[in-house]
């Protein structure tokens, strides 16, 4: 009797197990969805040529290079920024950042300690992507971030117009705003075309030669640089193209005073320098050696005097080219109203007016 009961119990257990297994198999096949979905990813290639696998859409991006953060604002990614690095000349920029990013003040700030990224502050931002300035796959900050926080690092190193435009495509893709990214590029192209439609018709022998003056004065823009592209687009000729020295192809060649005098540029264009103005170059006691250069003799020394507005490594690149073109080819752009162009561009790209940053 006991053996019969035992057999019945075993059979009952087997039947129940089969039924349960069948139900489980049926349910799994019907839903085909795990309780927690795997994070989607996409691949992008940074300016160093490094292929990165990035969470998609990225929701926590840390920018240790502010030019690129401007691009993220343009493509609609303000809410996806979880950390912000040091800002150069913040007094010129932070009003704008606050206008386009309501979280700017509260966003985790990430600085540098002893010349290296503050990894502790960076970890607090809990990034799924870090963006920094770098030309080298294995620079110390990239390695430290990847090895310590196991987060992909997008290296920014802009050498030409194409790099700047590609950055917009990448960041729009990373945050899932491809349509917005294309709208920004369309505005940039339309603004640039207002300049190049005019400058492309200027005969080569009528274009002024331009010496670009970086902050170190004797350092200039080489032929393989985005600044060289700006000079060309604005209807000028980079004067180092006439220099018989192979370093002219470097991004940042350094000339001697004798070389600059021999090249005798028609225009000197200065990048923003808090310690030096065009007037200093033309009349300063320390710059007497420049007095016989055509640009100085004719009062044709100009400056990109606003480190925010004139940041050519952002969406505002066409506005910078427009300003340069109006300075170096004034007769061709006499009717161009820069203030009107600035405002229209800011409304289209950032959704605020310029100046003042009132919501559009």
XYZ file of C-alpha atoms in Angstrom:
360
model
C 0.000 0.000 0.000
C 2.742 2.381 0.977
C 4.588 1.636 -2.267
C 1.458 2.398 -4.333
C 1.018 5.714 -2.535
C 4.660 6.538 -3.149
C 4.314 5.871 -6.890
C 1.188 8.039 -7.111
C 2.972 10.897 -5.325
C 5.957 10.690 -7.642
C 3.700 10.678 -10.715
C 1.855 13.706 -9.406
C 5.109 15.606 -8.915
C 6.274 14.706 -12.433
C 2.980 15.863 -13.986
C 3.040 19.138 -12.075
C 6.656 19.732 -13.139
C 5.839 19.104 -16.796
C 2.868 21.462 -16.663
C 4.937 24.150 -14.950
C 7.742 23.761 -17.452
C 5.316 24.001 -20.330
C 3.787 27.154 -18.927
C 7.199 28.736 -18.413
C 8.292 27.916 -21.951
C 5.085 29.334 -23.396
C 5.382 32.580 -21.434
C 9.043 33.093 -22.373
C 8.278 32.604 -26.042
C 5.375 35.033 -25.909
C 7.150 37.951 -24.238
C 10.710 37.574 -25.597
C 11.650 40.471 -23.320
C 14.006 40.204 -20.346
C 13.040 41.940 -17.133
C 15.846 44.496 -17.638
C 16.633 45.527 -21.204
C 20.282 45.580 -22.264
C 21.635 49.093 -22.847
C 21.661 49.968 -26.537
C 24.936 51.258 -27.944
C 26.242 52.945 -31.079
C 29.742 53.438 -32.441
C 31.331 56.772 -33.311
C 34.830 57.719 -34.433
C 36.442 60.646 -32.612
C 38.893 63.178 -34.031
C 41.799 60.883 -33.157
C 40.380 58.143 -35.390
C 39.469 56.067 -32.359
C 36.288 53.990 -32.600
C 34.152 54.258 -29.467
C 31.173 52.230 -28.301
C 28.806 54.653 -26.590
C 25.494 54.101 -24.739
C 22.575 55.208 -26.905
C 21.165 57.640 -26.334
C 23.861 58.990 -24.029
C 22.294 60.714 -21.045
C 25.286 61.617 -18.896
C 28.027 63.293 -20.918
C 30.878 65.193 -19.266
C 32.570 67.954 -21.246
C 36.130 68.792 -20.308
C 36.449 70.956 -23.430
C 34.015 73.851 -23.591
C 34.038 74.307 -27.396
C 32.467 70.882 -27.757
C 29.942 71.636 -25.011
C 28.746 74.539 -27.156
C 28.107 72.029 -29.917
C 26.064 69.862 -27.573
C 23.932 72.882 -26.674
C 23.353 73.575 -30.366
C 22.142 70.046 -31.144
C 19.718 70.026 -28.222
C 21.699 68.042 -25.672
C 21.706 70.425 -22.691
C 19.786 67.946 -20.518
C 22.325 65.231 -21.291
C 25.312 67.054 -19.764
C 26.243 65.710 -16.326
C 29.615 67.395 -15.828
C 31.457 70.505 -16.986
C 35.189 71.193 -17.019
C 37.054 74.448 -16.487
C 35.736 77.425 -18.477
C 38.280 79.815 -19.981
C 37.265 83.481 -19.503
C 33.942 82.549 -17.852
C 32.879 86.182 -17.535
C 32.278 86.224 -21.293
C 30.393 82.935 -21.451
C 28.455 81.921 -18.389
C 25.453 84.186 -19.008
C 24.949 82.349 -22.276
C 25.434 78.918 -20.697
C 22.816 79.714 -18.058
C 20.407 80.964 -20.723
C 20.539 77.756 -22.758
C 21.067 75.315 -19.883
C 18.829 75.701 -16.843
C 20.934 73.121 -14.989
C 24.275 74.841 -15.632
C 24.864 76.149 -12.104
C 23.974 72.831 -10.472
C 25.889 70.594 -12.886
C 28.923 68.831 -11.399
C 32.097 70.794 -12.090
C 35.208 68.789 -12.952
C 38.591 70.487 -12.699
C 42.204 69.436 -12.747
C 44.476 68.482 -9.860
C 48.235 68.671 -10.372
C 47.770 68.824 -14.130
C 45.473 65.797 -14.340
C 41.696 65.390 -14.490
C 40.137 65.238 -11.023
C 38.873 61.657 -11.204
C 37.000 61.939 -7.918
C 34.964 64.900 -9.163
C 34.494 63.178 -12.511
C 33.156 60.030 -10.829
C 30.512 62.134 -9.049
C 29.171 63.135 -12.464
C 28.584 59.419 -13.177
C 29.366 59.791 -16.897
C 28.567 57.377 -19.676
C 30.839 59.424 -21.998
C 33.645 61.933 -21.404
C 34.679 64.500 -24.038
C 38.111 66.159 -23.837
C 40.723 67.846 -26.034
C 43.250 65.265 -27.185
C 45.244 64.323 -30.266
C 46.608 61.115 -28.758
C 44.713 57.860 -28.087
C 46.848 57.208 -25.048
C 47.214 60.613 -23.449
C 47.373 60.432 -19.660
C 43.831 61.730 -19.038
C 42.233 59.376 -21.551
C 44.069 56.401 -20.058
C 43.231 57.380 -16.471
C 39.529 57.785 -17.228
C 39.233 54.588 -19.238
C 41.210 52.480 -16.789
C 39.727 53.904 -13.594
C 36.108 54.662 -14.487
C 35.777 52.327 -17.497
C 34.051 55.066 -19.485
C 34.610 55.811 -23.207
C 36.517 59.028 -23.946
C 35.833 61.090 -27.086
C 38.949 63.015 -28.125
C 38.387 66.404 -29.779
C 41.131 67.733 -32.050
C 39.790 70.071 -34.732
C 42.064 70.590 -37.735
C 39.679 71.847 -40.408
C 36.088 72.760 -41.189
C 35.175 69.134 -41.830
C 36.135 68.152 -38.279
C 33.863 70.853 -36.850
C 30.903 69.787 -38.980
C 31.480 66.113 -38.206
C 31.449 66.870 -34.491
C 27.903 68.187 -34.836
C 26.832 64.978 -36.556
C 28.480 62.840 -33.880
C 26.997 64.633 -30.886
C 23.537 64.770 -32.436
C 23.783 61.037 -33.078
C 25.051 60.281 -29.562
C 22.024 61.908 -27.901
C 19.523 60.751 -30.514
C 18.883 64.212 -32.016
C 20.024 63.610 -35.598
C 17.253 65.763 -37.069
C 18.207 68.708 -34.872
C 21.863 68.214 -35.754
C 21.053 68.523 -39.451
C 19.014 71.674 -38.827
C 22.030 73.282 -37.151
C 24.315 72.257 -40.000
C 21.850 73.719 -42.498
C 21.945 77.052 -40.657
C 25.750 76.978 -40.513
C 25.985 76.221 -44.233
C 23.511 78.951 -45.170
C 25.398 81.514 -43.075
C 28.768 80.484 -44.490
C 27.381 80.680 -48.021
C 26.586 84.368 -47.540
C 30.341 84.868 -47.288
C 31.764 82.364 -49.735
C 29.345 83.316 -52.530
C 31.095 86.705 -52.451
C 34.687 85.737 -51.694
C 34.831 82.954 -54.278
C 34.421 85.621 -56.963
C 37.362 87.743 -55.763
C 40.352 87.366 -58.124
C 43.318 85.759 -56.404
C 45.560 88.790 -56.992
C 43.026 91.046 -55.250
C 42.825 89.021 -52.038
C 44.741 90.536 -49.115
C 47.548 88.527 -47.521
C 46.870 87.843 -43.853
C 49.244 87.174 -40.980
C 47.340 85.392 -38.206
C 48.696 86.336 -34.782
C 48.179 83.873 -31.968
C 48.811 84.876 -28.356
C 52.543 84.209 -28.657
C 52.704 86.921 -31.391
C 55.202 85.094 -33.614
C 53.116 81.931 -33.706
C 50.689 81.836 -36.616
C 48.203 79.612 -38.428
C 49.798 77.000 -40.653
C 48.398 75.789 -43.939
C 47.026 72.623 -42.344
C 44.717 74.278 -39.818
C 41.103 75.332 -39.427
C 42.276 78.958 -39.131
C 43.848 78.727 -42.585
C 40.457 77.535 -43.833
C 38.843 80.591 -42.217
C 41.250 83.003 -43.891
C 40.567 81.416 -47.270
C 36.793 81.398 -46.792
C 36.884 85.074 -45.762
C 38.599 85.987 -49.022
C 42.173 86.268 -47.809
C 45.449 84.494 -48.470
C 47.401 83.087 -45.556
C 50.709 84.902 -45.873
C 52.713 81.862 -44.739
C 51.736 80.219 -48.043
C 54.434 82.508 -49.511
C 57.017 81.537 -46.887
C 59.874 79.341 -48.054
C 59.885 77.132 -44.979
C 58.400 73.652 -44.635
C 57.027 74.395 -41.158
C 54.341 76.462 -42.879
C 52.408 73.201 -43.164
C 52.390 72.738 -39.382
C 49.296 73.692 -37.461
C 51.158 76.366 -35.468
C 54.437 77.440 -37.100
C 56.555 80.107 -35.412
C 58.186 82.855 -37.485
C 60.958 85.302 -36.796
C 60.454 89.056 -36.984
C 62.658 89.076 -40.080
C 60.426 86.488 -41.772
C 57.280 88.482 -41.012
C 58.874 91.664 -42.347
C 59.902 89.878 -45.529
C 56.395 88.469 -46.034
C 54.970 91.971 -45.432
C 51.291 91.028 -44.937
C 48.463 93.350 -45.986
C 46.485 92.450 -42.857
C 47.343 91.277 -39.360
C 44.537 89.413 -37.622
C 44.861 88.737 -33.910
C 43.219 86.035 -31.864
C 41.839 87.430 -28.605
C 44.706 88.517 -26.391
C 43.894 90.091 -22.998
C 47.369 91.635 -22.882
C 47.629 92.989 -26.413
C 45.413 95.076 -28.703
C 45.718 96.132 -32.352
C 46.696 99.603 -31.131
C 49.705 98.095 -29.334
C 50.937 96.502 -32.552
C 50.520 99.742 -34.490
C 51.868 102.264 -31.988
C 53.390 100.433 -29.017
C 57.019 101.080 -28.101
C 57.681 97.342 -27.934
C 56.493 96.852 -31.533
C 58.556 99.404 -33.450
C 59.887 96.585 -35.650
C 56.379 96.164 -37.056
C 56.018 99.777 -38.221
C 57.157 99.193 -41.822
C 54.807 96.278 -42.447
C 51.970 97.215 -44.821
C 49.278 96.059 -42.398
C 50.566 98.439 -39.723
C 51.254 101.326 -42.068
C 47.700 101.120 -43.410
C 46.027 100.576 -40.036
C 44.824 97.102 -40.982
C 45.328 95.247 -37.707
C 42.192 93.534 -36.409
C 41.261 91.305 -33.510
C 38.713 88.657 -32.644
C 37.951 90.538 -29.458
C 35.184 88.410 -27.952
C 36.407 84.981 -26.752
C 32.829 83.688 -26.595
C 31.235 85.026 -29.754
C 34.390 84.543 -31.804
C 34.999 80.908 -30.867
C 35.519 79.352 -34.297
C 35.622 75.804 -32.910
C 31.873 75.863 -32.258
C 28.713 76.214 -34.320
C 29.575 79.921 -34.494
C 32.350 79.252 -37.029
C 30.415 80.924 -39.905
C 29.914 84.073 -37.803
C 33.662 84.290 -37.186
C 34.366 83.904 -40.908
C 31.761 86.593 -41.598
C 33.451 89.020 -39.185
C 36.888 88.368 -40.667
C 35.551 88.813 -44.210
C 33.982 92.162 -43.359
C 37.285 93.354 -41.861
C 39.658 92.197 -44.581
C 37.337 92.843 -47.559
C 35.289 95.834 -46.330
C 34.226 96.991 -49.784
C 32.722 93.583 -50.575
C 30.734 93.408 -47.316
C 29.846 97.060 -46.721
C 26.118 96.290 -46.483
C 26.499 93.283 -44.200
C 24.953 93.948 -40.772
C 26.872 91.727 -38.372
C 24.565 92.401 -35.411
C 21.556 91.341 -37.435
C 23.345 88.188 -38.588
C 24.427 87.352 -35.030
C 20.901 87.602 -33.683
C 19.332 85.548 -36.462
C 21.961 82.832 -36.038
C 21.567 82.619 -32.257
C 17.781 82.372 -32.567
C 18.061 79.552 -35.105
C 20.849 77.579 -33.413
C 20.411 78.260 -29.689
C 16.858 79.551 -29.330
C 17.992 82.845 -27.736
C 18.645 86.352 -28.980
C 22.048 87.993 -29.219
C 23.069 89.991 -27.324
C 21.290 89.507 -24.015
C 20.266 85.854 -24.536
C 16.544 86.444 -24.075
C 14.477 83.421 -25.079
C 13.376 83.605 -28.698
